[in-house]
Tab-separated table of C-alpha atoms and ligand atoms in Angstrom:
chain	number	residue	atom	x	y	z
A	237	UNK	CA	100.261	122.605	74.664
A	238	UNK	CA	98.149	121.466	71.434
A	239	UNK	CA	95.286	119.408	72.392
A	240	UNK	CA	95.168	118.268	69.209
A	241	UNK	CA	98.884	116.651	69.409
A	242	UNK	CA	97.489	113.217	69.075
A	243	UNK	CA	96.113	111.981	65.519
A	244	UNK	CA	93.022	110.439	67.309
A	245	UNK	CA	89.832	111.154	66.146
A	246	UNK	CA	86.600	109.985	68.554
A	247	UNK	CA	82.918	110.117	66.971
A	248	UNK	CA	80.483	110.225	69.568
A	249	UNK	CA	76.387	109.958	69.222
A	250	UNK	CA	73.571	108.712	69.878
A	251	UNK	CA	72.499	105.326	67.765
A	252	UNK	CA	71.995	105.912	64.425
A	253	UNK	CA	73.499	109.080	64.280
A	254	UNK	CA	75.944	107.929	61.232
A	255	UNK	CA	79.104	107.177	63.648
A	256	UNK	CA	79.654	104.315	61.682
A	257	UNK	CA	78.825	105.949	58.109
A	258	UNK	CA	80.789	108.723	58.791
A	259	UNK	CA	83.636	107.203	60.277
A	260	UNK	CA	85.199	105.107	57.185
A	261	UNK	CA	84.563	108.247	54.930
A	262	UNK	CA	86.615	110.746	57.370
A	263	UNK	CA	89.067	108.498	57.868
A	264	UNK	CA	89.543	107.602	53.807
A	265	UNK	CA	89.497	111.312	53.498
A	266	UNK	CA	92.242	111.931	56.311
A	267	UNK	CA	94.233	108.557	54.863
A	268	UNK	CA	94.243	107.159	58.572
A	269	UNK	CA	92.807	103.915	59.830
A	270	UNK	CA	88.991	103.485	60.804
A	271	UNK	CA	88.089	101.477	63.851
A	272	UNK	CA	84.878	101.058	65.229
A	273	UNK	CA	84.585	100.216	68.711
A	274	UNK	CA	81.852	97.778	68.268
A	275	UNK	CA	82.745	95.783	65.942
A	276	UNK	CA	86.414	95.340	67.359
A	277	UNK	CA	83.704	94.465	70.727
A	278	UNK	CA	81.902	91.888	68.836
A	279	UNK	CA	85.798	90.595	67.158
A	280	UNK	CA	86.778	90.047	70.505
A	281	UNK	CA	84.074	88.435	72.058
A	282	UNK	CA	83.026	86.400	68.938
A	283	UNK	CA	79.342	87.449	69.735
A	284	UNK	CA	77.247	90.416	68.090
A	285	UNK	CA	76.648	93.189	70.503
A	286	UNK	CA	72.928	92.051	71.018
A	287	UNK	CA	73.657	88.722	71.750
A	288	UNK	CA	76.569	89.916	74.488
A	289	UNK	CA	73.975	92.075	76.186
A	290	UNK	CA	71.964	88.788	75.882
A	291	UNK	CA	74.230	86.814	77.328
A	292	UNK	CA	75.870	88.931	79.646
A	293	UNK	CA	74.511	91.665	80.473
A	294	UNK	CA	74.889	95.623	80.421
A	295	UNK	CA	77.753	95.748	82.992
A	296	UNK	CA	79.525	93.285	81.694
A	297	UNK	CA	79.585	94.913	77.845
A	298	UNK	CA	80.627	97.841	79.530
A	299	UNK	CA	83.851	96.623	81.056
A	300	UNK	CA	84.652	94.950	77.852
A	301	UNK	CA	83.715	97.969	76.042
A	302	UNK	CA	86.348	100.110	78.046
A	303	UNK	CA	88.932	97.484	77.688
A	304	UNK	CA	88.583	97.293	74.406
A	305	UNK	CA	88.762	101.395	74.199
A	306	UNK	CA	92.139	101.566	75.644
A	307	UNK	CA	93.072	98.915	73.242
A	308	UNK	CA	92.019	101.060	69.702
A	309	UNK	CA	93.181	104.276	71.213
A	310	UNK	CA	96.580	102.554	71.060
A	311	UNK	CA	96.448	103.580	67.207
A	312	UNK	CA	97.511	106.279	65.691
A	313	UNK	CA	96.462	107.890	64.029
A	314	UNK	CA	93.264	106.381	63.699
A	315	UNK	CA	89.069	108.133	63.309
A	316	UNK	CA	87.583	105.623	66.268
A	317	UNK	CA	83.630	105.404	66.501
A	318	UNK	CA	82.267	105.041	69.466
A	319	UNK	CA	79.075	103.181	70.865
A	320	UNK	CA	76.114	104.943	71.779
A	321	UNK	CA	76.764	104.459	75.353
A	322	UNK	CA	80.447	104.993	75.707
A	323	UNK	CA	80.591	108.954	75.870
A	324	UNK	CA	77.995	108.692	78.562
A	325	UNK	CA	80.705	106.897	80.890
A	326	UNK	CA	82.640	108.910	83.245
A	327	UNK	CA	85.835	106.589	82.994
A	328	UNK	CA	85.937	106.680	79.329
A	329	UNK	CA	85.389	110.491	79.048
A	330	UNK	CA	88.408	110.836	81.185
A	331	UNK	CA	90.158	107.879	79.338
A	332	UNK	CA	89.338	109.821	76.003
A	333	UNK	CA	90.336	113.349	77.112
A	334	UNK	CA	93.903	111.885	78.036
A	335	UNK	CA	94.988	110.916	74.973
A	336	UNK	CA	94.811	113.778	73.854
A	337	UNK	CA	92.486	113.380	71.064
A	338	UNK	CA	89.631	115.158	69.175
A	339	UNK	CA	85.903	114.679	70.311
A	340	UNK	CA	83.263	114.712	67.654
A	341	UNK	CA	79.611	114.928	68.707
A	342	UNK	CA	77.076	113.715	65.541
A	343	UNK	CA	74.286	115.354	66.754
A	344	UNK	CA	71.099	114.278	65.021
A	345	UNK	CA	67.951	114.850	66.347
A	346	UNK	CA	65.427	112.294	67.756
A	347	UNK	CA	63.188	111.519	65.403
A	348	UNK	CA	65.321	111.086	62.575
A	349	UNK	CA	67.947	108.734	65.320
A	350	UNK	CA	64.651	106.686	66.045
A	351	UNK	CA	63.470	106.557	61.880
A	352	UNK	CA	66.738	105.303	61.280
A	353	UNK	CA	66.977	102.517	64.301
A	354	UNK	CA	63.708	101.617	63.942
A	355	UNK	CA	65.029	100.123	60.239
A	356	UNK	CA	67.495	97.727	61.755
A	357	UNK	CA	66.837	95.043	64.262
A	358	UNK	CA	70.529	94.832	66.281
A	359	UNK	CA	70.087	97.524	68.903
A	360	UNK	CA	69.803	95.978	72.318
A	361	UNK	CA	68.930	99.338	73.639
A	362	UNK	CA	66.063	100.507	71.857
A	363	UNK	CA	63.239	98.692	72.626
A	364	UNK	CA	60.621	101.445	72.842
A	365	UNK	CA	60.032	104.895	71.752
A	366	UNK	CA	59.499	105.587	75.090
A	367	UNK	CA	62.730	104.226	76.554
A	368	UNK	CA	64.702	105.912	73.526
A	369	UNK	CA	63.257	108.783	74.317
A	370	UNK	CA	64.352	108.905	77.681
A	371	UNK	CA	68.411	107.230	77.319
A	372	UNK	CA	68.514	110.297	74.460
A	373	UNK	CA	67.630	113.097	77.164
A	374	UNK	CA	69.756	111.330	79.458
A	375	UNK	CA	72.799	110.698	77.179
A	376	UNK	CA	72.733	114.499	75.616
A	377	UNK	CA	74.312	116.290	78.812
A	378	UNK	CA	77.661	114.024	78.176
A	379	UNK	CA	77.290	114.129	74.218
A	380	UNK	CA	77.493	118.322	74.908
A	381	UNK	CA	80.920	117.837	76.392
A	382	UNK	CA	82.255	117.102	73.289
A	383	UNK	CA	85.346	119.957	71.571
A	384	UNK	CA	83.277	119.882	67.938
A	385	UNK	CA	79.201	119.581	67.311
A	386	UNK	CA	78.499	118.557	63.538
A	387	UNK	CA	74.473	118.559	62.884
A	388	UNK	CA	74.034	115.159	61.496
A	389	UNK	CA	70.292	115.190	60.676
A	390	UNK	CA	70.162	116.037	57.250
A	391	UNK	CA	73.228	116.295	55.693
A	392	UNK	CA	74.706	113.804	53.109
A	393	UNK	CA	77.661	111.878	55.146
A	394	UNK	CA	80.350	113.300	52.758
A	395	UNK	CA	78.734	116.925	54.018
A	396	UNK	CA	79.396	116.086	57.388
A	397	UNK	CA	83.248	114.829	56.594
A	398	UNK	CA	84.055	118.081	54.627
A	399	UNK	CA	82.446	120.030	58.043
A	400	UNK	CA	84.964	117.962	60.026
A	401	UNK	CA	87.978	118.536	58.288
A	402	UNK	CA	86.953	122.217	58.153
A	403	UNK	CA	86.320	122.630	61.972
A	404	UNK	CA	89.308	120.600	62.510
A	405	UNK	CA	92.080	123.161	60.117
A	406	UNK	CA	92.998	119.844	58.379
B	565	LIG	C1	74.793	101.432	72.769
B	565	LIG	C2	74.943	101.711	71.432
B	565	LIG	C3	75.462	100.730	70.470
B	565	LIG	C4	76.273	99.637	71.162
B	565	LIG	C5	75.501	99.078	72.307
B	565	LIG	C6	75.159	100.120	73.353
B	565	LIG	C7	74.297	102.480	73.674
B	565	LIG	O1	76.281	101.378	69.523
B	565	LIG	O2	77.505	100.104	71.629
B	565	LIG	O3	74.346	98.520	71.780
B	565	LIG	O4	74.487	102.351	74.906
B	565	LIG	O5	73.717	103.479	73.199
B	565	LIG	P1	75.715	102.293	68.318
B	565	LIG	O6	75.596	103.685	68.841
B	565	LIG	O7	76.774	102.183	67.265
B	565	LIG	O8	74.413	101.723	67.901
């Protein structure tokens, strides 16, 4: 059977590793829609991501963030990034794997992830270096499951679509 049946595209990463950046690019490239998980979150919930955290709580943006994953991977064919977080999740990594589509790991290391969140203020999870530090070590064991690694560090984000499309035989 091809894995690859499905025309489903997941981005996975860390924060700041360019999910978000890359995502609209590949997708332009491909000619397929670009969704990203977070802001169809914050649609839904009519509340940024911070202020749901805020509000509500980890656990609670975590069911919603599941729902709401089963919702985009409804279309196809779509490039969907991910949160930070949602890789890490055992139910979504099984979720993911069933449909059937592609799993694409931006893996950036952490200096240049913490450079880059350090610039913008609407990360509930990094508070620290410290605590960054420490959800990165824990969160890399899950982002290795991924089918395809891209090194996301230094290239230009139209380097790292034309890597995609090459790993993928597009
Ligand atoms: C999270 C990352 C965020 C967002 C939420 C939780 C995480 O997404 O989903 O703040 O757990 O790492 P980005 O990776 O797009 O910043």
């Amino acid at each position: 059977m091809n894995r690859h049946r499905r025309k489903l595209i997941f981005l996975l990463g860390f924060m700041g590793a360019g999910k978000s950046t890359v995502g609209p690019l590949l997708a332009k490239e491909l000619g397929w829609p670009f969704v990203d998980l977070d802001t169809v979150i914050e649609a839904g919930q009519g509340m940024t991501v911070r202020e749901i955290f805020e509000n509500s709580g980890e656990p609670f943006f975590r069911g919603i963030e599941r729902a709401a994953l089963a919702e985009v991977a409804k279309t196809e064919p779509a490039v969907i990034a991910l949160g930070g977080g949602t890789f890490a999740q055992e139910s979504n990594r099984d979720f993911i794997r069933s449909t059937g589509g592609t799993t694409i790991w931006l893996d950036c290391p952490l200096e240049e992830l913490r450079r880059r969140c350090e610039a913008v203020e609407n990360r509930p999870l990094f508070r620290d270096a410290e605590s960054f530090a420490r959800l990165f070590a824990e969160r890399l064991p899950y982002y290795r499951l991924a089918e395809h690694h891209v090194p996301a560090g230094s290239l230009a984000p139209e380097e790292i679509v034309r890597q995609i499309i090459r790993l993928m035989n597009f």
